[in-house]
CSV table of C-alpha atoms in Angstrom, one decimal:
chain,number,residue,atom,x,y,z
X,258,MET,CA,83.5,95.3,180.5
X,259,SER,CA,84.8,95.8,183.6
X,260,ASN,CA,85.9,98.7,184.4
X,261,GLN,CA,89.0,97.5,186.7
X,262,GLN,CA,90.0,97.3,182.5
X,263,TYR,CA,90.6,101.3,182.8
X,264,GLN,CA,92.7,103.5,184.5
X,265,ARG,CA,93.3,106.5,184.3
X,266,VAL,CA,96.6,107.7,184.1
X,267,SER,CA,98.1,111.2,185.7
X,268,GLN,CA,98.6,114.5,184.2
X,269,SER,CA,102.1,114.3,185.2
X,270,GLU,CA,102.7,110.7,183.2
X,271,GLU,CA,100.5,111.8,180.8
X,272,SER,CA,102.8,114.7,179.4
X,273,VAL,CA,105.7,113.6,177.5
X,274,ASP,CA,109.1,114.1,178.6
X,275,MET,CA,110.0,117.8,176.8
X,276,PRO,CA,114.2,118.2,177.5
X,277,PRO,CA,115.4,121.3,179.9
X,278,PRO,CA,115.4,124.5,178.0
X,279,LYS,CA,118.8,126.1,177.2
X,280,PRO,CA,120.4,129.1,179.4
X,281,VAL,CA,120.3,132.1,178.0
X,282,GLU,CA,123.8,133.2,177.5
X,283,GLU,CA,124.6,136.3,179.6
X,284,PRO,CA,125.5,139.2,177.3
X,285,PRO,CA,129.9,139.8,177.5
X,286,SER,CA,130.6,142.9,180.0
X,287,ARG,CA,132.2,146.0,179.0
X,288,ALA,CA,135.2,145.0,180.0
X,289,MET,CA,135.7,142.0,178.5
X,290,VAL,CA,135.0,144.2,175.6
X,291,VAL,CA,137.6,145.9,175.9
X,292,GLY,CA,139.7,143.7,177.4
X,293,SER,CA,139.5,140.9,174.8
X,294,VAL,CA,140.2,144.1,172.1
X,295,VAL,CA,142.5,145.4,173.1
X,296,PHE,CA,144.5,141.9,173.7
X,297,TYR,CA,143.6,141.0,169.8
X,298,LEU,CA,144.9,144.8,168.7
X,299,VAL,CA,148.7,144.4,171.5
X,300,ALA,CA,149.1,140.6,169.9
X,301,ALA,CA,148.3,142.0,166.3
X,302,ILE,CA,151.2,144.8,166.6
X,303,ILE,CA,153.2,143.6,168.3
X,304,MET,CA,153.8,140.4,165.4
X,305,VAL,CA,154.5,142.7,162.4
X,306,MET,CA,156.6,145.5,164.6
X,307,VAL,CA,158.9,142.4,166.0
X,308,ASN,CA,159.2,140.5,162.3
X,309,LYS,CA,160.3,143.3,160.9
X,310,TRP,CA,162.8,144.5,163.5
X,311,VAL,CA,163.8,140.4,162.8
X,312,LEU,CA,163.5,141.0,158.6
X,313,ASN,CA,165.7,144.2,159.5
X,314,ALA,CA,168.5,142.1,161.4
X,315,VAL,CA,168.7,139.1,159.0
X,316,GLU,CA,167.9,137.5,155.9
X,317,VAL,CA,166.1,134.6,157.0
X,318,PRO,CA,163.0,134.8,156.0
X,319,LEU,CA,161.6,131.5,156.0
X,320,PHE,CA,163.5,130.4,158.3
X,321,PHE,CA,161.8,132.2,160.7
X,322,LEU,CA,158.3,131.0,160.0
X,323,PHE,CA,159.5,128.3,160.3
X,324,CYS,CA,160.1,128.8,164.1
X,325,GLN,CA,157.4,130.3,164.4
X,326,LEU,CA,154.8,127.7,163.0
X,327,VAL,CA,156.9,125.0,164.7
X,328,ILE,CA,156.8,126.8,168.2
X,329,ALA,CA,153.5,127.9,167.4
X,330,VAL,CA,152.6,123.4,167.5
X,331,LEU,CA,154.7,123.0,170.6
X,332,LEU,CA,152.7,126.0,172.2
X,333,LEU,CA,149.5,123.7,170.9
X,334,GLN,CA,151.2,120.4,172.2
X,335,VAL,CA,151.4,121.9,175.9
X,336,CYS,CA,147.9,123.2,176.2
X,337,ALA,CA,147.0,119.9,174.7
X,338,LEU,CA,149.3,118.5,177.3
X,339,PHE,CA,148.6,120.3,180.3
X,340,GLY,CA,144.2,119.0,179.9
X,341,TYR,CA,143.6,122.5,178.4
X,342,PHE,CA,141.9,120.8,174.9
X,343,LYS,CA,143.0,117.6,173.4
X,344,LEU,CA,144.3,117.7,170.0
X,345,PRO,CA,143.7,115.1,167.1
X,346,HIS,CA,146.9,112.2,165.8
X,347,LEU,CA,148.1,112.7,162.7
X,348,ASP,CA,145.4,111.3,159.9
X,349,VAL,CA,146.8,110.8,156.5
X,350,SER,CA,144.1,111.1,155.1
X,351,VAL,CA,143.1,114.4,156.5
X,352,CYS,CA,146.9,115.5,155.3
X,353,LYS,CA,145.6,114.3,151.8
X,354,GLY,CA,142.3,116.1,152.6
X,355,LEU,CA,143.5,119.2,153.7
X,356,ALA,CA,146.9,120.2,150.4
X,357,PRO,CA,144.9,123.4,149.2
X,358,LEU,CA,144.6,124.7,152.6
X,359,ILE,CA,147.8,123.9,153.0
X,360,ALA,CA,149.4,124.9,149.9
X,361,CYS,CA,147.4,128.5,150.0
X,362,ASN,CA,148.2,129.2,153.2
X,363,VAL,CA,152.0,128.1,153.0
X,364,LEU,CA,152.0,130.6,150.2
X,365,GLY,CA,150.0,133.0,152.4
X,366,LEU,CA,152.8,132.7,154.9
X,367,ALA,CA,156.5,133.3,152.5
X,368,PHE,CA,154.7,135.9,150.9
X,369,ASN,CA,153.2,138.0,153.7
X,370,THR,CA,157.4,138.1,155.4
X,371,TYR,CA,159.2,138.7,151.5
X,372,CYS,CA,156.7,141.5,151.6
X,373,LEU,CA,157.1,142.7,154.9
X,374,GLN,CA,160.9,142.3,154.6
X,375,TYR,CA,160.6,144.9,151.7
X,376,VAL,CA,158.4,147.4,152.3
X,377,ASP,CA,157.9,149.6,155.2
X,378,ALA,CA,156.1,149.0,158.4
X,379,SER,CA,153.9,151.9,157.7
X,380,PHE,CA,153.4,150.4,154.5
X,381,TYR,CA,153.0,146.8,154.9
X,382,GLN,CA,148.9,148.3,155.5
X,383,ILE,CA,148.9,149.8,152.1
X,384,ALA,CA,150.8,146.7,150.5
X,385,ARG,CA,147.9,144.5,151.2
X,386,GLY,CA,145.6,146.8,151.0
X,387,LEU,CA,143.5,144.9,148.1
X,388,VAL,CA,142.7,142.0,150.5
X,389,LEU,CA,138.5,142.9,150.3
X,390,PRO,CA,138.6,143.3,147.2
X,391,PHE,CA,140.1,140.1,146.1
X,392,THR,CA,137.5,138.1,149.3
X,393,VAL,CA,134.6,139.7,147.4
X,394,PHE,CA,135.9,138.9,143.7
X,395,PHE,CA,136.2,135.4,143.8
X,396,SER,CA,133.5,134.8,146.4
X,397,TRP,CA,131.7,135.9,143.3
X,398,LEU,CA,133.9,133.4,141.1
X,399,LEU,CA,133.9,130.3,143.4
X,400,LEU,CA,130.9,131.2,145.5
X,401,ARG,CA,128.7,132.9,142.7
X,402,THR,CA,128.1,135.0,145.2
X,403,TYR,CA,126.9,138.7,143.8
X,404,SER,CA,127.2,142.0,146.1
X,405,SER,CA,124.9,144.6,146.6
X,406,PRO,CA,125.6,148.2,145.5
X,407,ALA,CA,126.6,149.0,149.5
X,408,THR,CA,129.2,146.7,149.2
X,409,LEU,CA,130.9,147.5,145.2
X,410,ALA,CA,131.3,151.1,147.3
X,411,ALA,CA,133.7,150.1,149.6
X,412,VAL,CA,135.3,147.9,147.5
X,413,GLY,CA,135.6,151.4,145.6
X,414,LEU,CA,137.2,152.8,148.8
X,415,VAL,CA,139.9,150.7,149.2
X,416,CYS,CA,140.9,150.1,145.6
X,417,ILE,CA,141.2,154.6,145.9
X,418,GLY,CA,143.3,154.0,149.0
X,419,PHE,CA,146.0,151.2,146.8
X,420,MET,CA,146.5,153.7,144.2
X,421,LEU,CA,146.1,156.6,145.8
X,422,GLY,CA,148.8,154.7,148.6
X,423,VAL,CA,151.0,152.7,145.9
X,424,SER,CA,151.6,156.2,143.1
X,425,ALA,CA,152.8,158.3,145.9
X,426,GLU,CA,155.3,155.4,146.7
X,427,ASN,CA,157.7,155.9,143.4
X,428,MET,CA,160.9,156.8,145.5
X,429,HIS,CA,160.0,154.6,148.6
X,430,ALA,CA,158.7,151.5,148.2
X,431,SER,CA,160.2,148.3,146.3
X,432,ALA,CA,158.2,147.1,143.1
X,433,LEU,CA,158.7,143.4,144.2
X,434,GLY,CA,157.1,144.7,147.7
X,435,ILE,CA,153.9,145.9,145.8
X,436,ALA,CA,153.6,142.3,144.0
X,437,LEU,CA,154.3,140.8,147.0
X,438,GLY,CA,151.7,142.4,148.4
X,439,VAL,CA,149.6,142.2,146.2
X,440,ALA,CA,149.9,138.3,145.7
X,441,SER,CA,149.9,138.3,149.8
X,442,SER,CA,146.1,139.5,150.0
X,443,VAL,CA,145.5,137.3,146.6
X,444,THR,CA,146.3,134.4,149.1
X,445,THR,CA,145.0,135.6,152.5
X,446,SER,CA,141.5,136.4,150.6
X,447,VAL,CA,141.7,132.7,148.7
X,448,HIS,CA,142.0,131.3,152.4
X,449,ALA,CA,139.4,132.5,153.3
X,450,ILE,CA,137.0,130.4,151.0
X,451,VAL,CA,139.2,127.2,151.2
X,452,VAL,CA,139.1,126.8,154.8
X,453,LYS,CA,135.3,126.7,154.7
X,454,HIS,CA,135.7,124.1,152.5
X,455,SER,CA,138.5,121.8,154.6
X,456,LEU,CA,136.4,122.5,157.5
X,457,PRO,CA,134.2,119.4,156.7
X,458,ILE,CA,137.6,117.0,156.7
X,459,VAL,CA,138.3,117.4,160.5
X,460,ASN,CA,134.5,117.0,161.5
X,461,GLY,CA,134.2,121.5,161.6
X,462,ASN,CA,137.2,121.0,164.7
X,463,THR,CA,138.5,124.2,164.2
X,464,LEU,CA,141.3,123.9,167.0
X,465,ASP,CA,142.2,120.7,165.2
X,466,LEU,CA,142.5,122.4,161.7
X,467,VAL,CA,145.1,124.9,163.4
X,468,TRP,CA,147.1,122.6,164.7
X,469,TYR,CA,147.2,120.4,161.0
X,470,SER,CA,148.1,123.8,159.5
X,471,ASN,CA,150.3,124.8,161.5
X,472,LEU,CA,152.4,121.8,161.9
X,473,LEU,CA,151.8,120.0,158.1
X,474,SER,CA,153.3,124.2,157.1
X,475,ALA,CA,156.0,123.6,158.7
X,476,MET,CA,156.8,120.6,157.7
X,477,VAL,CA,156.5,121.6,153.9
X,478,ILE,CA,158.6,125.1,154.5
X,479,LEU,CA,161.3,123.2,156.0
X,480,PRO,CA,162.9,121.9,152.1
X,481,PHE,CA,162.7,125.6,151.5
X,482,VAL,CA,164.8,126.6,153.6
X,483,LEU,CA,166.7,124.2,153.0
X,484,LEU,CA,166.8,124.9,148.7
X,485,SER,CA,167.3,128.5,150.0
X,486,GLY,CA,170.5,128.4,150.9
X,487,GLU,CA,168.8,130.3,154.0
X,488,VAL,CA,170.5,126.9,156.3
X,489,PHE,CA,174.8,128.4,155.5
X,490,VAL,CA,173.0,132.2,157.0
X,491,VAL,CA,171.8,130.3,160.0
X,492,MET,CA,175.1,128.1,160.4
X,493,ASP,CA,177.0,131.3,160.1
X,494,MET,CA,174.7,132.8,162.5
X,495,VAL,CA,175.3,130.1,164.9
X,496,MET,CA,179.4,130.2,164.8
X,497,GLY,CA,179.2,133.8,165.6
X,498,VAL,CA,180.4,134.7,162.0
X,499,GLY,CA,181.3,138.8,160.4
X,500,ASP,CA,178.8,140.4,162.5
X,501,ASN,CA,176.0,137.7,162.9
X,502,THR,CA,176.4,137.3,166.1
X,503,ALA,CA,174.4,140.3,167.0
X,504,ALA,CA,172.0,138.9,164.2
X,505,LEU,CA,171.8,136.2,165.9
X,506,SER,CA,170.8,137.0,169.5
X,507,THR,CA,167.6,139.2,167.7
X,508,PHE,CA,166.7,135.9,165.5
X,509,LEU,CA,166.5,134.0,168.7
X,510,THR,CA,164.7,137.1,170.4
X,511,GLY,CA,162.7,137.6,167.7
X,512,ALA,CA,161.4,133.5,167.1
X,513,THR,CA,160.1,133.3,170.7
X,514,VAL,CA,158.6,136.9,171.1
X,515,THR,CA,156.1,136.5,167.7
X,516,GLY,CA,155.9,131.8,167.8
X,517,ILE,CA,154.2,133.1,171.5
X,518,PHE,CA,152.1,136.0,169.6
X,519,GLY,CA,151.2,134.1,166.9
X,520,PHE,CA,150.0,131.8,169.1
X,521,LEU,CA,147.7,134.6,171.3
X,522,ILE,CA,147.2,135.8,168.3
X,523,CYS,CA,144.9,132.9,167.1
X,524,ILE,CA,143.0,133.3,171.5
X,525,ALA,CA,142.9,136.8,170.9
X,526,GLY,CA,141.1,136.7,167.0
X,527,PHE,CA,138.5,133.9,168.6
X,528,LEU,CA,138.1,135.7,171.9
X,529,SER,CA,137.7,138.8,169.9
X,530,ILE,CA,135.1,137.4,167.4
X,531,LYS,CA,132.9,135.9,170.1
X,532,VAL,CA,132.6,139.2,172.5
X,533,THR,CA,132.6,141.9,169.8
X,534,SER,CA,130.6,142.2,167.0
X,535,PRO,CA,132.4,143.1,163.4
X,536,ILE,CA,131.7,146.7,163.3
X,537,SER,CA,133.8,147.0,166.8
X,538,HIS,CA,136.8,144.5,165.2
X,539,MET,CA,137.2,146.7,162.3
X,540,ILE,CA,137.2,149.7,164.3
X,541,SER,CA,139.7,148.3,166.7
X,542,ALA,CA,141.3,146.5,163.2
X,543,ALA,CA,141.5,150.5,161.9
X,544,VAL,CA,143.8,151.3,165.2
X,545,ARG,CA,145.8,149.1,164.5
X,546,GLY,CA,146.5,150.3,161.3
X,547,VAL,CA,147.4,154.0,163.0
X,548,LEU,CA,148.7,153.1,165.5
X,549,GLN,CA,150.8,150.8,163.8
X,550,THR,CA,151.5,153.7,161.3
X,551,PHE,CA,152.8,156.2,163.8
X,552,LEU,CA,155.4,153.0,165.8
X,553,GLY,CA,156.6,152.4,162.4
X,554,ILE,CA,157.8,155.8,162.4
X,555,TRP,CA,158.8,156.1,165.1
X,556,LEU,CA,161.2,152.5,165.6
X,557,PHE,CA,162.6,152.5,162.0
X,558,GLY,CA,161.9,155.9,160.8
X,559,ASP,CA,159.3,155.7,158.2
X,560,LYS,CA,158.8,158.3,155.6
X,561,VAL,CA,154.9,158.7,155.4
X,562,GLY,CA,153.6,161.4,153.0
X,563,SER,CA,150.7,163.1,151.8
X,564,GLY,CA,149.0,160.1,149.4
X,565,ARG,CA,150.6,157.0,151.8
X,566,ALA,CA,148.7,158.5,154.5
X,567,GLY,CA,145.8,159.5,152.4
X,568,GLY,CA,146.3,155.4,150.9
X,569,ILE,CA,145.5,154.4,155.0
X,570,VAL,CA,142.7,155.8,155.3
X,571,PHE,CA,140.8,154.6,152.8
X,572,ILE,CA,141.5,151.5,152.7
X,573,LEU,CA,141.0,151.6,156.4
X,574,GLY,CA,137.6,153.3,155.8
X,575,GLY,CA,136.2,151.0,153.4
X,576,SER,CA,136.7,147.9,155.7
X,577,VAL,CA,135.0,149.7,157.9
X,578,TYR,CA,132.7,150.8,155.3
X,579,TYR,CA,132.6,147.7,153.9
X,580,VAL,CA,131.5,145.8,157.2
X,581,TYR,CA,129.5,148.6,158.6
X,582,THR,CA,126.7,147.2,155.2
X,583,LYS,CA,127.0,143.6,155.6
X,584,SER,CA,125.8,144.3,158.7
X,585,GLN,CA,123.5,146.3,157.8
X,586,GLU,CA,121.9,144.1,155.1
X,587,GLN,CA,122.5,141.2,157.7
X,588,ASN,CA,119.7,142.8,160.0
X,589,ASN,CA,117.5,143.5,157.9
X,590,LYS,CA,116.9,140.2,156.0
X,591,PRO,CA,113.5,139.4,157.2
X,592,ALA,CA,113.4,136.7,159.2
X,593,GLN,CA,112.7,132.6,158.2
X,594,PRO,CA,111.2,129.7,159.9
X,595,ALA,CA,113.4,127.1,160.9
X,596,PRO,CA,111.7,123.6,162.3
X,597,ILE,CA,115.6,122.4,163.0
X,598,PRO,CA,117.8,124.7,164.6
X,599,MET,CA,121.2,124.5,163.0
X,600,GLU,CA,125.0,125.2,164.5
X,601,ALA,CA,125.6,128.4,164.3
X,602,PRO,CA,129.0,129.1,162.0
X,603,ARG,CA,132.3,128.1,163.2
X,604,PRO,CA,134.7,131.1,162.7
X,605,THR,CA,137.8,130.3,161.3
X,606,LEU,CA,141.3,130.7,163.4
X,607,PRO,CA,143.8,132.3,161.7
X,608,THR,CA,147.8,131.1,161.3
X,609,GLY,CA,150.7,133.6,161.7
X,610,GLY,CA,150.8,135.8,159.1
X,611,VAL,CA,146.9,135.8,158.0
X,612,THR,CA,144.9,138.6,158.2
X,613,PRO,CA,142.6,138.1,161.2
X,614,ASN,CA,139.9,140.5,160.1
X,615,ILE,CA,139.1,138.4,157.3
X,616,GLN,CA,137.3,136.1,159.5
X,617,TYR,CA,134.4,138.7,159.6
X,618,GLN,CA,134.3,139.0,155.4
X,619,SER,CA,134.1,135.5,154.7
X,620,SER,CA,131.6,135.2,157.9
X,621,PHE,CA,128.9,137.1,155.8
X,622,LEU,CA,130.5,136.3,152.4
X,623,GLY,CA,129.5,132.6,153.6
X,624,SER,CA,126.2,133.6,154.7
X,625,GLN,CA,126.0,134.7,151.1
X,626,GLY,CA,126.9,132.1,149.6
X,627,GLU,CA,124.8,129.7,151.3
X,628,GLU,CA,121.7,132.0,151.1
X,629,LYS,CA,122.0,133.1,147.3
X,630,ARG,CA,123.4,131.1,144.7
X,631,TYR,CA,123.0,131.7,141.2
C-alpha cells in the first residue's frame, strides 16, 4: 500500500470547533444597586399615596383603574414604536389561554383599589398582610410544596402581625376594607402561581405577558365601569356639576401620575430583581412599609396606635425572615450535576396593583415545587 494514500492531519484540523466561552457578567456596581432600590422604593410609595389621594377625592375606583391600565398599554406601545422592544400581535388563542391569568389579575386589581379606598394608607400594609401565608398555603395546595419549620415560623410572625393590627382597629378601620384586603391577599398569592403557568403560552416572553395582561384587563374592566354607574360620575366631573370641578383636576393628575409610575414599577421590579438579592429587595420593602406609614400620618392624618405599629413590625419582620430562610435553604442545597445547561427562570413582571414582593416568594416556592412533588 502506497504511503501517498496516508496524509498526516495537522493538529488544528484534527480539533473540533468549540463555541467560545461565554463572557462572565460583572457584578452590578454599588451605585446601580442603590439606584435600583431607591427607584423601586420611590415608585411604589408614589403609587400608593397618589392612589389614596385620588380615591379620597372621587369615588370612581374602577374607572381610575381602567385609566391606569390604558396609560400603561399606551406607554408600552410608545416604547415599541421607538424600537426599545417588540410587542406581539393580538392572538385570539393566546387570549383564551391567558383567561385564568386575566381573571385573577382583574380581581386582584379591583380588590387592591377598593381596599385602599376603605382603609388608611398606613393600614394598607396590614390589610394586605396575609399575602405570604396564602402564598405558602396555595403552593402546598396546588404545587404540593412542603415548607420547612423556619418558613412556617415566618408565616406565623406575619399572621400574628395581621391579627395584632386588625384587633387594634375596631374604631378606625373598615370591616369591608379588611375583608377586601384579605381577598386581595388571596388573589395576589394565586396570581404568582398562575403567572408561572401562563408564561409558556407566550413562549416565556415576560414583556408579552405584561402587554397582554394590561390590555386584556382593561378590556374586561370597561363593562364593569359602565354597569357600576361610575360613568355617570365621570360625566358629572367632565361637565363640572357640583363640586366635581376640583375632583376632575385631581383625577386627571392622579391618573396620569399613577399610570406613568405603574409603568415604571414594571421596569423598577425587573431592575431590582436583576441587580439586587432577595434579602435586600425585601429589606427595601420593609423600609417602604415604614415610610408609607409615616407619609400616611403626615399627608392624610392617619392615626397609628401601638397595635397598628406592632402589626406592621411583625408583618415586615416575618416577610424579611421568610426570604432570609429561603435564601439559606437554597444556599445549603447540595449541588447536583447538570449535563445540559438550563435557562434561568424569568422573573414575573408585576402589573399595577400586584405587590412586586411576590416575585421573590414565587421564585422560591416555584423552585421548591419543581424539586419536590409529593
